[in-house]
Amino acid sequence: MRNSILNQKWKFYLRSRSSTFKRTLDFVFYYFLKFDKAWVFNILIPLSFSLLSIYAYVNYSQIFSVLPPQILAFVSFTSFFVPTFFSISLLEWRNSHLLKRMKFVDVKKNDIIISFIFVSFFFSFISIAIQYFFIWIEALSFSKIYNVFTNLVNIKYYIWFWYIFANLLIITLVFLLEIVLSSFSYSQAINIIIIIVLFIVLVLFSDILIWSFSSSRSKFLTYAGYLILTKYCVYLILLTSSYTFMDKNGIQQIILDNTYTRTYIFTYSIYLCIGVSIISIAALNFLSIKMFKWKGNE
């Protein structure tokens, strides 16, 4: 009898928690779906940035050829940009006391954090899909870009699953890391500066803006990368899209150094990349809940 009562209470708890999370997710999702800035910032800015940068690099780089691993990693810039937008949005919710009002209707910290991550997934993958469509349009107009895009199309289908998985890791890591570090101060201005500086550091040291065949020639960038959690996720993209996880010679698509004498190799192991990423996410999720603030002056 006692076990039956406990089971009923547990089932009721699960239903109520599921209901609370669903209401929170619905609210966050529809709020940003109707928020013009969310579309402008998360779609137009990454799209413009990627099209201009790819055009410039393909046409004016005289040293290296652009290969699929670099394109895939570069477009993942969106997975850094979008969660940064939403971490700043969560900061604004905190300072507008919206979060405090949500707390009064029994919304939990984890519900809010996971809802924001899910919405980041949604906007990131829409943005990435739109970028690849316009890269294709751009490729039809410029022969050099067309050659790059042709190589991209020839990637095996299972590599795209790895690509999606790695971007999910990046989005989650960036959002949680920014939320944790922006919880140390009560000042909104300071917290926004922290988030923006962190975003710049992550992008610069994760082989996104500084492409892998350039960063691998720098001892400083390579070894500093071991401290950058998101670099492990980006290297998961590079190692899988270059097929290095199947054949170590695939690393040449990442470093472009046949002699192995001018470069520093970050890692060959996808297991290291996955392990560090998942452990980091688990630790940051714990910290984000512990350090979560419902209002700016809490």
Short mmCIF file of C-alpha atoms in Angstrom, two decimals:
data_model
loop_
_atom_site.label_atom_id
_atom_site.label_comp_id
_atom_site.label_asym_id
_atom_site.label_seq_id
_atom_site.Cartn_x
_atom_site.Cartn_y
_atom_site.Cartn_z
CA MET A 1 0.00 0.00 0.00
CA ARG A 2 2.74 2.43 1.01
CA ASN A 3 4.69 1.70 -2.21
CA SER A 4 1.53 2.27 -4.23
CA ILE A 5 1.01 5.69 -2.61
CA LEU A 6 4.66 6.61 -3.24
CA ASN A 7 4.34 5.57 -6.89
CA GLN A 8 1.22 7.71 -7.31
CA LYS A 9 2.97 10.71 -5.74
CA TRP A 10 5.99 10.19 -8.00
CA LYS A 11 3.81 9.98 -11.11
CA PHE A 12 1.97 13.15 -10.06
CA TYR A 13 5.29 14.91 -9.50
CA LEU A 14 6.55 13.89 -12.93
CA ARG A 15 3.33 15.09 -14.60
CA SER A 16 3.42 18.41 -12.75
CA ARG A 17 7.13 18.96 -13.52
CA SER A 18 6.54 18.08 -17.16
CA SER A 19 3.62 20.50 -17.27
CA THR A 20 5.67 23.30 -15.69
CA PHE A 21 8.53 22.79 -18.12
CA LYS A 22 6.19 22.69 -21.11
CA ARG A 23 4.51 25.94 -20.06
CA THR A 24 7.90 27.58 -19.57
CA LEU A 25 9.21 26.35 -22.92
CA ASP A 26 6.03 27.48 -24.69
CA PHE A 27 6.27 30.93 -23.13
CA VAL A 28 9.97 31.40 -23.96
CA PHE A 29 9.56 30.00 -27.48
CA TYR A 30 6.54 32.14 -28.45
CA TYR A 31 8.03 35.23 -26.82
CA PHE A 32 11.13 35.08 -29.03
CA LEU A 33 9.21 33.84 -32.06
CA LYS A 34 7.39 37.20 -32.04
CA PHE A 35 10.49 39.19 -31.06
CA ASP A 36 11.83 40.98 -34.16
CA LYS A 37 15.33 41.43 -32.77
CA ALA A 38 15.70 37.67 -32.33
CA TRP A 39 15.26 37.15 -36.08
CA VAL A 40 17.38 40.14 -37.13
CA PHE A 41 20.31 39.34 -34.85
CA ASN A 42 20.29 35.56 -35.15
CA ILE A 43 19.58 35.23 -38.86
CA LEU A 44 20.73 38.32 -40.74
CA ILE A 45 23.95 39.07 -38.85
CA PRO A 46 25.48 35.53 -39.05
CA LEU A 47 24.30 35.23 -42.68
CA SER A 48 25.89 38.51 -43.76
CA PHE A 49 29.05 37.73 -41.84
CA SER A 50 29.50 34.25 -43.33
CA LEU A 51 28.76 35.21 -46.95
CA LEU A 52 31.14 38.17 -46.93
CA SER A 53 33.89 36.26 -45.12
CA ILE A 54 33.73 33.18 -47.35
CA TYR A 55 33.75 35.35 -50.47
CA ALA A 56 36.74 37.34 -49.20
CA TYR A 57 38.73 34.31 -48.08
CA VAL A 58 38.10 32.18 -51.17
CA ASN A 59 38.94 35.02 -53.56
CA TYR A 60 41.83 36.69 -51.78
CA SER A 61 43.64 33.92 -49.91
CA GLN A 62 46.77 33.04 -51.89
CA ILE A 63 48.20 30.54 -49.38
CA PHE A 64 45.57 27.94 -48.42
CA SER A 65 42.67 26.27 -50.18
CA VAL A 66 39.37 26.31 -48.34
CA LEU A 67 38.25 22.76 -47.59
CA PRO A 68 34.95 21.40 -46.18
CA PRO A 69 36.20 21.10 -42.55
CA GLN A 70 36.97 24.82 -42.47
CA ILE A 71 33.62 25.78 -44.03
CA LEU A 72 31.68 23.59 -41.60
CA ALA A 73 33.60 24.97 -38.63
CA PHE A 74 33.24 28.56 -39.85
CA VAL A 75 29.45 28.38 -40.30
CA SER A 76 29.31 27.09 -36.71
CA PHE A 77 30.06 30.71 -35.77
CA THR A 78 26.25 30.89 -35.54
CA SER A 79 26.30 28.39 -32.68
CA PHE A 80 28.43 30.86 -30.72
CA PHE A 81 26.49 33.97 -31.71
CA VAL A 82 22.91 32.76 -31.05
CA PRO A 83 23.38 31.53 -27.43
CA THR A 84 25.23 34.78 -26.71
CA PHE A 85 22.16 36.70 -27.85
CA PHE A 86 19.94 34.59 -25.59
CA SER A 87 22.25 34.80 -22.58
CA ILE A 88 22.05 38.61 -22.85
CA SER A 89 18.26 38.30 -23.24
CA LEU A 90 18.08 36.22 -20.07
CA LEU A 91 20.11 38.93 -18.35
CA GLU A 92 17.54 41.51 -19.47
CA TRP A 93 14.71 39.33 -18.19
CA ARG A 94 16.47 39.16 -14.85
CA ASN A 95 16.81 42.93 -14.60
CA SER A 96 13.23 43.56 -15.72
CA HIS A 97 12.00 41.30 -12.86
CA LEU A 98 10.25 39.03 -15.38
CA LEU A 99 12.09 36.03 -13.94
CA LYS A 100 10.97 36.97 -10.45
CA ARG A 101 7.35 36.94 -11.57
CA MET A 102 7.87 33.53 -13.19
CA LYS A 103 9.22 32.22 -9.90
CA PHE A 104 5.91 33.03 -8.21
CA VAL A 105 4.08 30.59 -10.52
CA ASP A 106 6.41 27.74 -9.53
CA VAL A 107 8.74 27.89 -12.54
CA LYS A 108 12.05 26.24 -11.67
CA LYS A 109 15.54 27.45 -12.52
CA ASN A 110 16.26 24.42 -14.66
CA ASP A 111 13.04 24.95 -16.63
CA ILE A 112 14.20 28.42 -17.66
CA ILE A 113 17.76 27.40 -18.49
CA ILE A 114 16.72 24.39 -20.60
CA SER A 115 13.99 26.40 -22.34
CA PHE A 116 16.50 29.06 -23.38
CA ILE A 117 18.88 26.37 -24.63
CA PHE A 118 16.11 24.74 -26.70
CA VAL A 119 15.16 28.09 -28.22
CA SER A 120 18.85 28.66 -29.00
CA PHE A 121 18.85 25.29 -30.82
CA PHE A 122 15.84 26.39 -32.87
CA PHE A 123 17.26 29.73 -34.01
CA SER A 124 20.77 28.35 -34.54
CA PHE A 125 19.73 25.58 -36.90
CA ILE A 126 17.35 27.80 -38.85
CA SER A 127 20.19 30.28 -39.24
CA ILE A 128 22.68 27.58 -40.28
CA ALA A 129 20.25 26.11 -42.83
CA ILE A 130 19.64 29.56 -44.34
CA GLN A 131 23.37 30.19 -44.50
CA TYR A 132 24.04 26.99 -46.44
CA PHE A 133 21.23 27.86 -48.85
CA PHE A 134 22.72 31.29 -49.54
CA ILE A 135 26.24 29.85 -49.77
CA TRP A 136 24.83 27.65 -52.54
CA ILE A 137 23.36 30.74 -54.24
CA GLU A 138 26.72 32.48 -53.83
CA ALA A 139 28.47 29.41 -55.26
CA LEU A 140 26.39 29.60 -58.44
CA SER A 141 27.70 33.12 -59.01
CA PHE A 142 31.39 32.59 -58.24
CA SER A 143 33.34 29.64 -59.65
CA LYS A 144 35.88 29.46 -56.80
CA ILE A 145 33.11 29.23 -54.20
CA TYR A 146 31.29 26.68 -56.39
CA ASN A 147 34.28 24.33 -56.15
CA VAL A 148 34.23 24.64 -52.36
CA PHE A 149 30.47 24.01 -52.23
CA THR A 150 30.82 20.93 -54.47
CA ASN A 151 33.24 19.42 -51.95
CA LEU A 152 30.75 20.21 -49.21
CA VAL A 153 27.92 18.37 -51.00
CA ASN A 154 30.08 15.26 -51.37
CA ILE A 155 30.43 14.81 -47.61
CA LYS A 156 28.98 11.51 -46.39
CA TYR A 157 25.53 11.73 -44.81
CA TYR A 158 26.68 10.48 -41.38
CA ILE A 159 29.13 13.37 -41.11
CA TRP A 160 26.12 15.71 -40.96
CA PHE A 161 24.88 13.85 -37.87
CA TRP A 162 28.24 14.49 -36.23
CA TYR A 163 28.00 18.11 -37.33
CA ILE A 164 24.56 18.56 -35.75
CA PHE A 165 25.71 16.86 -32.55
CA ALA A 166 28.81 19.07 -32.28
CA ASN A 167 26.75 22.23 -32.79
CA LEU A 168 24.32 21.14 -30.07
CA LEU A 169 27.32 20.82 -27.75
CA ILE A 170 28.65 24.26 -28.76
CA ILE A 171 25.30 26.00 -28.21
CA THR A 172 24.83 24.39 -24.80
CA LEU A 173 28.39 25.08 -23.66
CA VAL A 174 28.42 28.71 -24.76
CA PHE A 175 25.07 29.49 -23.15
CA LEU A 176 25.86 27.78 -19.83
CA LEU A 177 29.36 29.26 -19.64
CA GLU A 178 28.05 32.78 -20.25
CA ILE A 179 25.24 32.34 -17.72
CA VAL A 180 27.65 31.10 -15.05
CA LEU A 181 30.22 33.88 -15.56
CA SER A 182 27.55 36.59 -15.73
CA SER A 183 26.24 35.50 -12.33
CA PHE A 184 29.20 36.91 -10.41
CA SER A 185 28.10 40.54 -10.67
CA TYR A 186 24.83 42.36 -9.97
CA SER A 187 25.62 45.03 -12.56
CA GLN A 188 23.91 44.47 -15.90
CA ALA A 189 26.52 46.53 -17.76
CA ILE A 190 29.41 44.50 -16.30
CA ASN A 191 27.63 41.24 -17.05
CA ILE A 192 27.03 42.23 -20.67
CA ILE A 193 30.72 43.13 -21.03
CA ILE A 194 31.67 39.75 -19.52
CA ILE A 195 29.43 37.93 -22.02
CA ILE A 196 30.73 39.87 -25.03
CA VAL A 197 34.40 39.44 -24.02
CA LEU A 198 33.84 35.73 -23.42
CA PHE A 199 32.16 35.40 -26.82
CA ILE A 200 35.13 37.07 -28.54
CA VAL A 201 37.65 34.87 -26.70
CA LEU A 202 35.75 31.67 -27.52
CA VAL A 203 35.43 32.54 -31.19
CA LEU A 204 39.06 33.58 -31.56
CA PHE A 205 40.53 30.51 -29.84
CA SER A 206 38.14 27.84 -31.18
CA ASP A 207 39.36 27.74 -34.81
CA ILE A 208 36.30 29.60 -36.04
CA LEU A 209 37.57 33.00 -37.20
CA ILE A 210 41.22 31.93 -37.18
CA TRP A 211 40.92 28.82 -39.35
CA SER A 212 42.58 25.59 -38.32
CA PHE A 213 45.42 25.63 -40.86
CA SER A 214 46.47 29.02 -39.49
CA SER A 215 45.96 28.37 -35.76
CA SER A 216 47.81 25.05 -35.95
CA ARG A 217 50.93 26.96 -36.98
CA SER A 218 50.86 28.89 -33.71
CA LYS A 219 52.13 27.18 -30.58
CA PHE A 220 50.33 29.75 -28.44
CA LEU A 221 46.93 29.30 -30.14
CA THR A 222 47.22 25.51 -30.06
CA TYR A 223 48.13 25.18 -26.39
CA ALA A 224 45.82 27.98 -25.26
CA GLY A 225 43.07 26.03 -27.02
CA TYR A 226 43.21 23.30 -24.37
CA LEU A 227 41.69 25.83 -21.94
CA ILE A 228 38.88 26.75 -24.35
CA LEU A 229 36.03 24.30 -23.86
CA THR A 230 34.34 25.08 -27.18
CA LYS A 231 37.48 24.22 -29.16
CA TYR A 232 36.89 20.55 -28.34
CA CYS A 233 33.45 20.80 -29.98
CA VAL A 234 34.84 22.56 -33.05
CA TYR A 235 37.60 19.98 -33.33
CA LEU A 236 34.91 17.30 -33.26
CA ILE A 237 33.57 18.93 -36.45
CA LEU A 238 37.05 19.13 -37.97
CA LEU A 239 38.03 15.54 -37.10
CA THR A 240 34.80 14.02 -38.40
CA SER A 241 34.42 16.12 -41.57
CA SER A 242 38.06 15.39 -42.50
CA TYR A 243 37.54 11.67 -41.72
CA THR A 244 40.52 11.79 -39.35
CA PHE A 245 38.59 9.57 -36.92
CA MET A 246 38.80 6.85 -39.62
CA ASP A 247 42.20 7.67 -41.13
CA LYS A 248 44.78 9.79 -39.30
CA ASN A 249 46.05 11.18 -42.59
CA GLY A 250 42.78 13.08 -42.80
CA ILE A 251 44.37 15.56 -40.38
CA GLN A 252 45.98 17.07 -43.49
CA GLN A 253 42.63 18.68 -44.34
CA ILE A 254 42.84 20.44 -40.98
CA ILE A 255 46.49 21.49 -40.82
CA LEU A 256 47.63 21.44 -44.50
CA ASP A 257 51.18 20.44 -43.58
CA ASN A 258 52.44 17.30 -45.35
CA THR A 259 55.69 17.28 -43.40
CA TYR A 260 54.09 17.73 -39.95
CA THR A 261 57.01 20.03 -39.10
CA ARG A 262 55.33 23.45 -39.19
CA THR A 263 52.22 22.68 -37.15
CA TYR A 264 51.04 21.72 -33.67
CA ILE A 265 48.23 19.15 -33.68
CA PHE A 266 45.54 19.80 -31.08
CA THR A 267 44.22 16.21 -30.96
CA TYR A 268 43.39 13.19 -33.11
CA SER A 269 40.76 11.84 -30.70
CA ILE A 270 37.03 12.42 -31.09
CA TYR A 271 36.59 10.65 -27.73
CA LEU A 272 38.58 13.36 -25.98
CA CYS A 273 36.46 16.02 -27.66
CA ILE A 274 33.18 14.35 -26.71
CA GLY A 275 34.30 13.51 -23.17
CA VAL A 276 35.54 16.99 -22.31
CA SER A 277 32.42 18.58 -23.83
CA ILE A 278 29.91 16.39 -21.96
CA ILE A 279 31.73 16.63 -18.61
CA SER A 280 31.94 20.41 -19.02
CA ILE A 281 28.24 20.70 -19.82
CA ALA A 282 27.32 18.62 -16.76
CA ALA A 283 29.52 20.75 -14.49
CA LEU A 284 28.30 24.05 -15.98
CA ASN A 285 24.67 22.98 -15.74
CA PHE A 286 25.15 22.30 -12.03
CA LEU A 287 26.86 25.67 -11.52
CA SER A 288 24.27 27.56 -13.57
CA ILE A 289 21.47 26.25 -11.36
CA LYS A 290 23.37 26.92 -8.13
CA MET A 291 24.34 30.46 -9.18
CA PHE A 292 21.09 31.38 -10.95
CA LYS A 293 19.68 34.76 -9.97
CA TRP A 294 15.99 35.58 -10.28
CA LYS A 295 16.54 39.34 -10.27
CA GLY A 296 19.37 41.78 -10.84
CA ASN A 297 19.80 42.94 -7.26
CA GLU A 298 19.29 39.54 -5.62
#
